[in-house]
Structure formats: structure tokens, C-alpha cells
């Protein structure tokens, strides 16, 4: 991720607050490393990105979230035996996603291809450790499932062809992986308990 030197710049209090808020949101994710050195390096990374001109809060957070998932997420072995719900309506994408989640040691629940079945499984399976949710399931938005998971403190991420602007405000801090994507990277960064 680069040097651990603090970027040489003067920042206004509101700029520092923005950087702090973004750090807090990302570092609070269940998948984010708990190592102090990783957290310090990541804070410096956010400052460097801001200094380089990435000053739009949503864009800064999106770029930093991707970097955090790549460099500061827990190891894939953290998923061994974890039950991960996979909700995806495209058959081939669902099979690829499920295979890659299994490849990192997780137990796949699903894949589920429609909203009704996804709600049933989420409501009945009390042992879920995390979930990957396609945003649009054949015209139905997955937000009821996401709301249920959030209400029950089950971590999840969206996998979608849509960008973050389509997400309701309640889910804008949820990890979002854009399609087409590298399923292996997603599988190793699945949010989980």
C-alpha cells in the first residue's frame, strides 16, 4: 500500500472529520483487520487518496473500501465453515459465486435466485454468518432481504451491475462489488460474523 509516512499537507477540521468518518465506517466492518499496524496504514492511505484529489466523499469511500477489502480484510481461512447465503438470479453467475465461496472454505447456503425464497431462507436459517446479495432479482430488488439481515446483525455485501447510487440511504455503507467482477476476490472478502 505504500509508505507509512503521513502526507505533507494542511487539512481543515471538516476535511479531517471526513477522513475520520470514512475510516470509522470501513474499519468497523467485520471483515476489516484488527491489527493496529494495518489500521494505521489504512488511515494513511485514506489521507493520501484525499490529498491526490479524491475529495468527493462517496468516491473516496468507495475507492478506500475496495483497497481495504483487497489489503486489509481477514484471511480467507476466516471463512472456513462459515455459512454464507448466496442470492443471485443469473444461473451462471450464481454457480461461479458459489464455487468461489466454497473454494475459500465456506458453506454455501443457496444459491437462491428469487426474492421470496431468499426471504424464506434468511428468516429460517438462524446460523447464517454472512451473505452476498445481487441487487436486482429478476425485477425484484433484494432490499427486504438486506433489511432483514441488517436487523439481525448478519453481515452482507451487494454484488451488482448497478453503482452505489441505486442503493437506498440505509444501505449506502454496505460493501458493494460491481459486476463484472473477480469472484475469487469477492469470496475472500465476504463479510461474516
PDB file of C-alpha atoms in Angstrom:
ATOM      1  CA  UNK A   1       0.000   0.000   0.000  1.00  0.00           C
ATOM      2  CA  UNK A   2       2.988   2.303   0.096  1.00  0.00           C
ATOM      3  CA  UNK A   3       4.957   4.332   2.568  1.00  0.00           C
ATOM      4  CA  UNK A   4       3.781   4.783   6.145  1.00  0.00           C
ATOM      5  CA  UNK A   5       4.749   8.466   6.072  1.00  0.00           C
ATOM      6  CA  UNK A   6       1.947  10.943   6.664  1.00  0.00           C
ATOM      7  CA  UNK A   7       1.243  13.043   3.571  1.00  0.00           C
ATOM      8  CA  UNK A   8       2.616  16.543   3.975  1.00  0.00           C
ATOM      9  CA  UNK A   9      -0.423  18.776   3.765  1.00  0.00           C
ATOM     10  CA  UNK A  10      -2.536  21.062   5.855  1.00  0.00           C
ATOM     11  CA  UNK A  11      -6.113  19.963   6.295  1.00  0.00           C
ATOM     12  CA  UNK A  12      -9.104  21.864   7.552  1.00  0.00           C
ATOM     13  CA  UNK A  13     -11.076  20.425  10.501  1.00  0.00           C
ATOM     14  CA  UNK A  14     -14.009  19.471   8.244  1.00  0.00           C
ATOM     15  CA  UNK A  15     -11.608  17.607   5.932  1.00  0.00           C
ATOM     16  CA  UNK A  16     -10.151  15.691   8.875  1.00  0.00           C
ATOM     17  CA  UNK A  17     -13.679  14.835  10.046  1.00  0.00           C
ATOM     18  CA  UNK A  18     -14.494  13.461   6.596  1.00  0.00           C
ATOM     19  CA  UNK A  19     -11.386  11.265   6.583  1.00  0.00           C
ATOM     20  CA  UNK A  20     -12.182  10.095  10.138  1.00  0.00           C
ATOM     21  CA  UNK A  21     -15.785   9.237   9.239  1.00  0.00           C
ATOM     22  CA  UNK A  22     -14.685   7.216   6.216  1.00  0.00           C
ATOM     23  CA  UNK A  23     -12.022   5.413   8.232  1.00  0.00           C
ATOM     24  CA  UNK A  24     -14.527   4.631  11.000  1.00  0.00           C
ATOM     25  CA  UNK A  25     -17.145   3.279   8.580  1.00  0.00           C
ATOM     26  CA  UNK A  26     -14.732   0.996   6.770  1.00  0.00           C
ATOM     27  CA  UNK A  27     -12.710  -0.113   9.801  1.00  0.00           C
ATOM     28  CA  UNK A  28     -15.946  -1.030  11.619  1.00  0.00           C
ATOM     29  CA  UNK A  29     -16.742  -3.708   9.025  1.00  0.00           C
ATOM     30  CA  UNK A  30     -16.497  -7.248  10.389  1.00  0.00           C
ATOM     31  CA  UNK A  31     -14.012  -8.256   7.693  1.00  0.00           C
ATOM     32  CA  UNK A  32     -11.553  -5.415   8.386  1.00  0.00           C
ATOM     33  CA  UNK A  33      -8.233  -6.359  10.014  1.00  0.00           C
ATOM     34  CA  UNK A  34      -7.951  -5.816  13.767  1.00  0.00           C
ATOM     35  CA  UNK A  35      -4.155  -5.344  13.591  1.00  0.00           C
ATOM     36  CA  UNK A  36      -3.085  -1.876  14.765  1.00  0.00           C
ATOM     37  CA  UNK A  37      -0.386  -1.590  12.075  1.00  0.00           C
ATOM     38  CA  UNK A  38      -2.948  -2.353   9.341  1.00  0.00           C
ATOM     39  CA  UNK A  39      -5.329   0.254  10.734  1.00  0.00           C
ATOM     40  CA  UNK A  40      -2.591   2.897  10.856  1.00  0.00           C
ATOM     41  CA  UNK A  41      -1.505   2.145   7.282  1.00  0.00           C
ATOM     42  CA  UNK A  42      -5.093   2.282   6.091  1.00  0.00           C
ATOM     43  CA  UNK A  43      -5.684   5.673   7.756  1.00  0.00           C
ATOM     44  CA  UNK A  44      -2.609   6.996   5.942  1.00  0.00           C
ATOM     45  CA  UNK A  45      -3.898   5.524   2.683  1.00  0.00           C
ATOM     46  CA  UNK A  46      -7.168   7.463   3.042  1.00  0.00           C
ATOM     47  CA  UNK A  47      -5.211  10.671   3.681  1.00  0.00           C
ATOM     48  CA  UNK A  48      -3.051  10.043   0.588  1.00  0.00           C
ATOM     49  CA  UNK A  49      -6.101   9.454  -1.607  1.00  0.00           C
ATOM     50  CA  UNK A  50      -7.694  12.665  -0.329  1.00  0.00           C
ATOM     51  CA  UNK A  51      -4.502  14.608  -0.954  1.00  0.00           C
ATOM     52  CA  UNK A  52      -4.313  13.248  -4.502  1.00  0.00           C
ATOM     53  CA  UNK A  53      -7.654  14.868  -5.243  1.00  0.00           C
ATOM     54  CA  UNK A  54     -10.188  12.187  -4.394  1.00  0.00           C
ATOM     55  CA  UNK A  55     -12.315  14.633  -2.378  1.00  0.00           C
ATOM     56  CA  UNK A  56     -15.887  13.578  -3.243  1.00  0.00           C
ATOM     57  CA  UNK A  57     -16.901  11.680  -0.072  1.00  0.00           C
ATOM     58  CA  UNK A  58     -18.775   8.854  -1.818  1.00  0.00           C
ATOM     59  CA  UNK A  59     -15.977   8.241  -4.307  1.00  0.00           C
ATOM     60  CA  UNK A  60     -13.264   8.430  -1.641  1.00  0.00           C
ATOM     61  CA  UNK A  61     -15.146   5.913   0.482  1.00  0.00           C
ATOM     62  CA  UNK A  62     -15.767   3.577  -2.472  1.00  0.00           C
ATOM     63  CA  UNK A  63     -12.108   3.553  -3.539  1.00  0.00           C
ATOM     64  CA  UNK A  64     -10.885   3.133   0.033  1.00  0.00           C
ATOM     65  CA  UNK A  65     -13.385   0.327   0.673  1.00  0.00           C
ATOM     66  CA  UNK A  66     -12.064  -1.582  -2.332  1.00  0.00           C
ATOM     67  CA  UNK A  67      -8.481  -1.069  -1.179  1.00  0.00           C
ATOM     68  CA  UNK A  68      -9.380  -2.169   2.342  1.00  0.00           C
ATOM     69  CA  UNK A  69     -11.069  -5.304   1.046  1.00  0.00           C
ATOM     70  CA  UNK A  70      -8.027  -6.140  -1.027  1.00  0.00           C
ATOM     71  CA  UNK A  71      -5.296  -5.349   1.503  1.00  0.00           C
ATOM     72  CA  UNK A  72      -6.852  -5.324   4.971  1.00  0.00           C
ATOM     73  CA  UNK A  73      -9.565  -7.956   5.052  1.00  0.00           C
ATOM     74  CA  UNK A  74      -9.339 -11.043   7.194  1.00  0.00           C
ATOM     75  CA  UNK A  75      -7.725 -14.055   5.582  1.00  0.00           C
ATOM     76  CA  UNK A  76      -9.760 -16.476   3.505  1.00  0.00           C
ATOM     77  CA  UNK A  77      -9.252 -19.088   6.221  1.00  0.00           C
ATOM     78  CA  UNK A  78     -11.550 -16.928   8.373  1.00  0.00           C
ATOM     79  CA  UNK A  79     -14.409 -18.280   6.233  1.00  0.00           C
ATOM     80  CA  UNK A  80     -13.727 -21.946   6.927  1.00  0.00           C
ATOM     81  CA  UNK A  81     -17.011 -23.498   7.969  1.00  0.00           C
ATOM     82  CA  UNK A  82     -18.929 -20.191   7.838  1.00  0.00           C
ATOM     83  CA  UNK A  83     -22.450 -20.329   6.385  1.00  0.00           C
ATOM     84  CA  UNK A  84     -22.723 -17.764   3.583  1.00  0.00           C
ATOM     85  CA  UNK A  85     -26.046 -17.067   1.866  1.00  0.00           C
ATOM     86  CA  UNK A  86     -25.653 -16.540  -1.889  1.00  0.00           C
ATOM     87  CA  UNK A  87     -28.528 -14.718  -3.630  1.00  0.00           C
ATOM     88  CA  UNK A  88     -28.087 -14.290  -7.403  1.00  0.00           C
ATOM     89  CA  UNK A  89     -30.660 -14.694 -10.195  1.00  0.00           C
ATOM     90  CA  UNK A  90     -28.238 -15.354 -13.060  1.00  0.00           C
ATOM     91  CA  UNK A  91     -27.594 -19.115 -13.051  1.00  0.00           C
ATOM     92  CA  UNK A  92     -24.009 -18.993 -14.302  1.00  0.00           C
ATOM     93  CA  UNK A  93     -23.005 -16.089 -12.047  1.00  0.00           C
ATOM     94  CA  UNK A  94     -24.628 -17.868  -9.080  1.00  0.00           C
ATOM     95  CA  UNK A  95     -22.736 -21.094  -9.772  1.00  0.00           C
ATOM     96  CA  UNK A  96     -19.436 -19.252 -10.148  1.00  0.00           C
ATOM     97  CA  UNK A  97     -20.039 -17.218  -6.987  1.00  0.00           C
ATOM     98  CA  UNK A  98     -20.984 -20.333  -5.001  1.00  0.00           C
ATOM     99  CA  UNK A  99     -17.949 -22.277  -6.258  1.00  0.00           C
ATOM    100  CA  UNK A 100     -15.580 -19.483  -5.255  1.00  0.00           C
ATOM    101  CA  UNK A 101     -17.174 -19.072  -1.829  1.00  0.00           C
ATOM    102  CA  UNK A 102     -16.788 -22.842  -1.311  1.00  0.00           C
ATOM    103  CA  UNK A 103     -13.174 -22.633  -2.514  1.00  0.00           C
ATOM    104  CA  UNK A 104     -12.264 -20.442   0.466  1.00  0.00           C
ATOM    105  CA  UNK A 105     -13.777 -22.950   2.885  1.00  0.00           C
ATOM    106  CA  UNK A 106     -17.255 -21.539   3.456  1.00  0.00           C
ATOM    107  CA  UNK A 107     -20.510 -23.473   3.386  1.00  0.00           C
ATOM    108  CA  UNK A 108     -22.793 -22.024   0.702  1.00  0.00           C
ATOM    109  CA  UNK A 109     -26.453 -21.581   1.552  1.00  0.00           C
ATOM    110  CA  UNK A 110     -28.136 -21.492  -1.848  1.00  0.00           C
ATOM    111  CA  UNK A 111     -27.612 -20.125  -4.342  1.00  0.00           C
ATOM    112  CA  UNK A 112     -31.085 -18.591  -4.176  1.00  0.00           C
ATOM    113  CA  UNK A 113     -32.461 -16.941  -7.318  1.00  0.00           C
ATOM    114  CA  UNK A 114     -35.592 -15.066  -6.217  1.00  0.00           C
ATOM    115  CA  UNK A 115     -36.723 -12.668  -3.520  1.00  0.00           C
ATOM    116  CA  UNK A 116     -39.382 -14.900  -1.974  1.00  0.00           C
ATOM    117  CA  UNK A 117     -37.052 -17.871  -1.451  1.00  0.00           C
ATOM    118  CA  UNK A 118     -34.264 -15.582  -0.228  1.00  0.00           C
ATOM    119  CA  UNK A 119     -36.593 -14.116   2.417  1.00  0.00           C
ATOM    120  CA  UNK A 120     -37.676 -17.617   3.471  1.00  0.00           C
ATOM    121  CA  UNK A 121     -34.102 -18.858   3.846  1.00  0.00           C
ATOM    122  CA  UNK A 122     -32.919 -15.710   5.644  1.00  0.00           C
ATOM    123  CA  UNK A 123     -35.876 -15.957   8.023  1.00  0.00           C
ATOM    124  CA  UNK A 124     -35.469 -19.649   8.777  1.00  0.00           C
ATOM    125  CA  UNK A 125     -31.691 -20.158   8.830  1.00  0.00           C
ATOM    126  CA  UNK A 126     -30.536 -18.774  12.182  1.00  0.00           C
ATOM    127  CA  UNK A 127     -26.960 -19.953  11.599  1.00  0.00           C
ATOM    128  CA  UNK A 128     -26.074 -17.631   8.707  1.00  0.00           C
ATOM    129  CA  UNK A 129     -22.680 -15.963   9.122  1.00  0.00           C
ATOM    130  CA  UNK A 130     -22.863 -13.648   6.101  1.00  0.00           C
ATOM    131  CA  UNK A 131     -24.407 -13.098   2.686  1.00  0.00           C
ATOM    132  CA  UNK A 132     -23.716 -11.972  -0.870  1.00  0.00           C
ATOM    133  CA  UNK A 133     -26.775 -10.358  -2.461  1.00  0.00           C
ATOM    134  CA  UNK A 134     -27.442  -9.464  -6.083  1.00  0.00           C
ATOM    135  CA  UNK A 135     -29.397  -6.187  -6.012  1.00  0.00           C
ATOM    136  CA  UNK A 136     -31.896  -6.993  -8.788  1.00  0.00           C
ATOM    137  CA  UNK A 137     -33.501 -10.428  -8.758  1.00  0.00           C
ATOM    138  CA  UNK A 138     -35.495 -10.663 -11.965  1.00  0.00           C
ATOM    139  CA  UNK A 139     -37.017  -7.229 -11.427  1.00  0.00           C
ATOM    140  CA  UNK A 140     -37.411  -7.518  -7.640  1.00  0.00           C
ATOM    141  CA  UNK A 141     -34.976  -5.531  -5.540  1.00  0.00           C
ATOM    142  CA  UNK A 142     -33.249  -7.515  -2.774  1.00  0.00           C
ATOM    143  CA  UNK A 143     -33.636  -4.761  -0.158  1.00  0.00           C
ATOM    144  CA  UNK A 144     -36.177  -6.641   2.023  1.00  0.00           C
ATOM    145  CA  UNK A 145     -33.618  -9.436   2.464  1.00  0.00           C
ATOM    146  CA  UNK A 146     -30.865  -6.889   3.151  1.00  0.00           C
ATOM    147  CA  UNK A 147     -33.071  -5.155   5.718  1.00  0.00           C
ATOM    148  CA  UNK A 148     -33.801  -8.449   7.452  1.00  0.00           C
ATOM    149  CA  UNK A 149     -30.112  -9.367   7.564  1.00  0.00           C
ATOM    150  CA  UNK A 150     -29.187  -5.919   8.858  1.00  0.00           C
ATOM    151  CA  UNK A 151     -31.882  -6.105  11.545  1.00  0.00           C
ATOM    152  CA  UNK A 152     -30.469  -9.460  12.692  1.00  0.00           C
ATOM    153  CA  UNK A 153     -26.828  -8.258  12.572  1.00  0.00           C
ATOM    154  CA  UNK A 154     -25.860 -10.654   9.787  1.00  0.00           C
ATOM    155  CA  UNK A 155     -23.135  -9.006   7.673  1.00  0.00           C
ATOM    156  CA  UNK A 156     -23.676  -8.878   3.919  1.00  0.00           C
ATOM    157  CA  UNK A 157     -22.423  -7.309   0.724  1.00  0.00           C
ATOM    158  CA  UNK A 158     -24.162  -6.398  -2.501  1.00  0.00           C
ATOM    159  CA  UNK A 159     -22.955  -7.758  -5.835  1.00  0.00           C
ATOM    160  CA  UNK A 160     -24.463  -5.767  -8.663  1.00  0.00           C
ATOM    161  CA  UNK A 161     -24.189  -4.240 -12.087  1.00  0.00           C
ATOM    162  CA  UNK A 162     -25.603  -1.063 -10.546  1.00  0.00           C
ATOM    163  CA  UNK A 163     -23.420   1.533  -8.839  1.00  0.00           C
ATOM    164  CA  UNK A 164     -23.937   2.767  -5.277  1.00  0.00           C
ATOM    165  CA  UNK A 165     -26.390   5.486  -6.351  1.00  0.00           C
ATOM    166  CA  UNK A 166     -29.153   2.898  -6.766  1.00  0.00           C
ATOM    167  CA  UNK A 167     -28.807   1.799  -3.127  1.00  0.00           C
ATOM    168  CA  UNK A 168     -31.252   3.279  -0.615  1.00  0.00           C
ATOM    169  CA  UNK A 169     -29.619   5.522   2.029  1.00  0.00           C
ATOM    170  CA  UNK A 170     -29.926   2.784   4.673  1.00  0.00           C
ATOM    171  CA  UNK A 171     -27.546   0.586   2.652  1.00  0.00           C
ATOM    172  CA  UNK A 172     -25.029   3.090   1.320  1.00  0.00           C
ATOM    173  CA  UNK A 173     -22.378   1.945   3.824  1.00  0.00           C
ATOM    174  CA  UNK A 174     -22.794  -1.686   2.802  1.00  0.00           C
ATOM    175  CA  UNK A 175     -19.916  -3.187   0.805  1.00  0.00           C
ATOM    176  CA  UNK A 176     -20.745  -3.211  -2.918  1.00  0.00           C
ATOM    177  CA  UNK A 177     -18.942  -5.285  -5.539  1.00  0.00           C
ATOM    178  CA  UNK A 178     -19.636  -4.212  -9.122  1.00  0.00           C
ATOM    179  CA  UNK A 179     -20.240  -6.766 -11.902  1.00  0.00           C
ATOM    180  CA  UNK A 180     -18.487  -7.991 -13.903  1.00  0.00           C
ATOM    181  CA  UNK A 181     -16.125  -8.912 -11.145  1.00  0.00           C
ATOM    182  CA  UNK A 182     -13.456 -11.269  -9.919  1.00  0.00           C
ATOM    183  CA  UNK A 183     -15.483 -13.748  -7.887  1.00  0.00           C
ATOM    184  CA  UNK A 184     -12.396 -15.055  -6.094  1.00  0.00           C
ATOM    185  CA  UNK A 185     -11.710 -11.583  -4.699  1.00  0.00           C
ATOM    186  CA  UNK A 186     -15.295 -11.272  -3.544  1.00  0.00           C
ATOM    187  CA  UNK A 187     -15.281 -14.730  -1.985  1.00  0.00           C
ATOM    188  CA  UNK A 188     -12.224 -13.891   0.085  1.00  0.00           C
ATOM    189  CA  UNK A 189     -13.764 -10.584   1.249  1.00  0.00           C
ATOM    190  CA  UNK A 190     -17.238 -11.864   2.165  1.00  0.00           C
ATOM    191  CA  UNK A 191     -18.490 -10.042   5.264  1.00  0.00           C
ATOM    192  CA  UNK A 192     -19.169 -12.533   8.050  1.00  0.00           C
ATOM    193  CA  UNK A 193     -19.569 -12.842  11.790  1.00  0.00           C
TER     194      UNK A 193
END
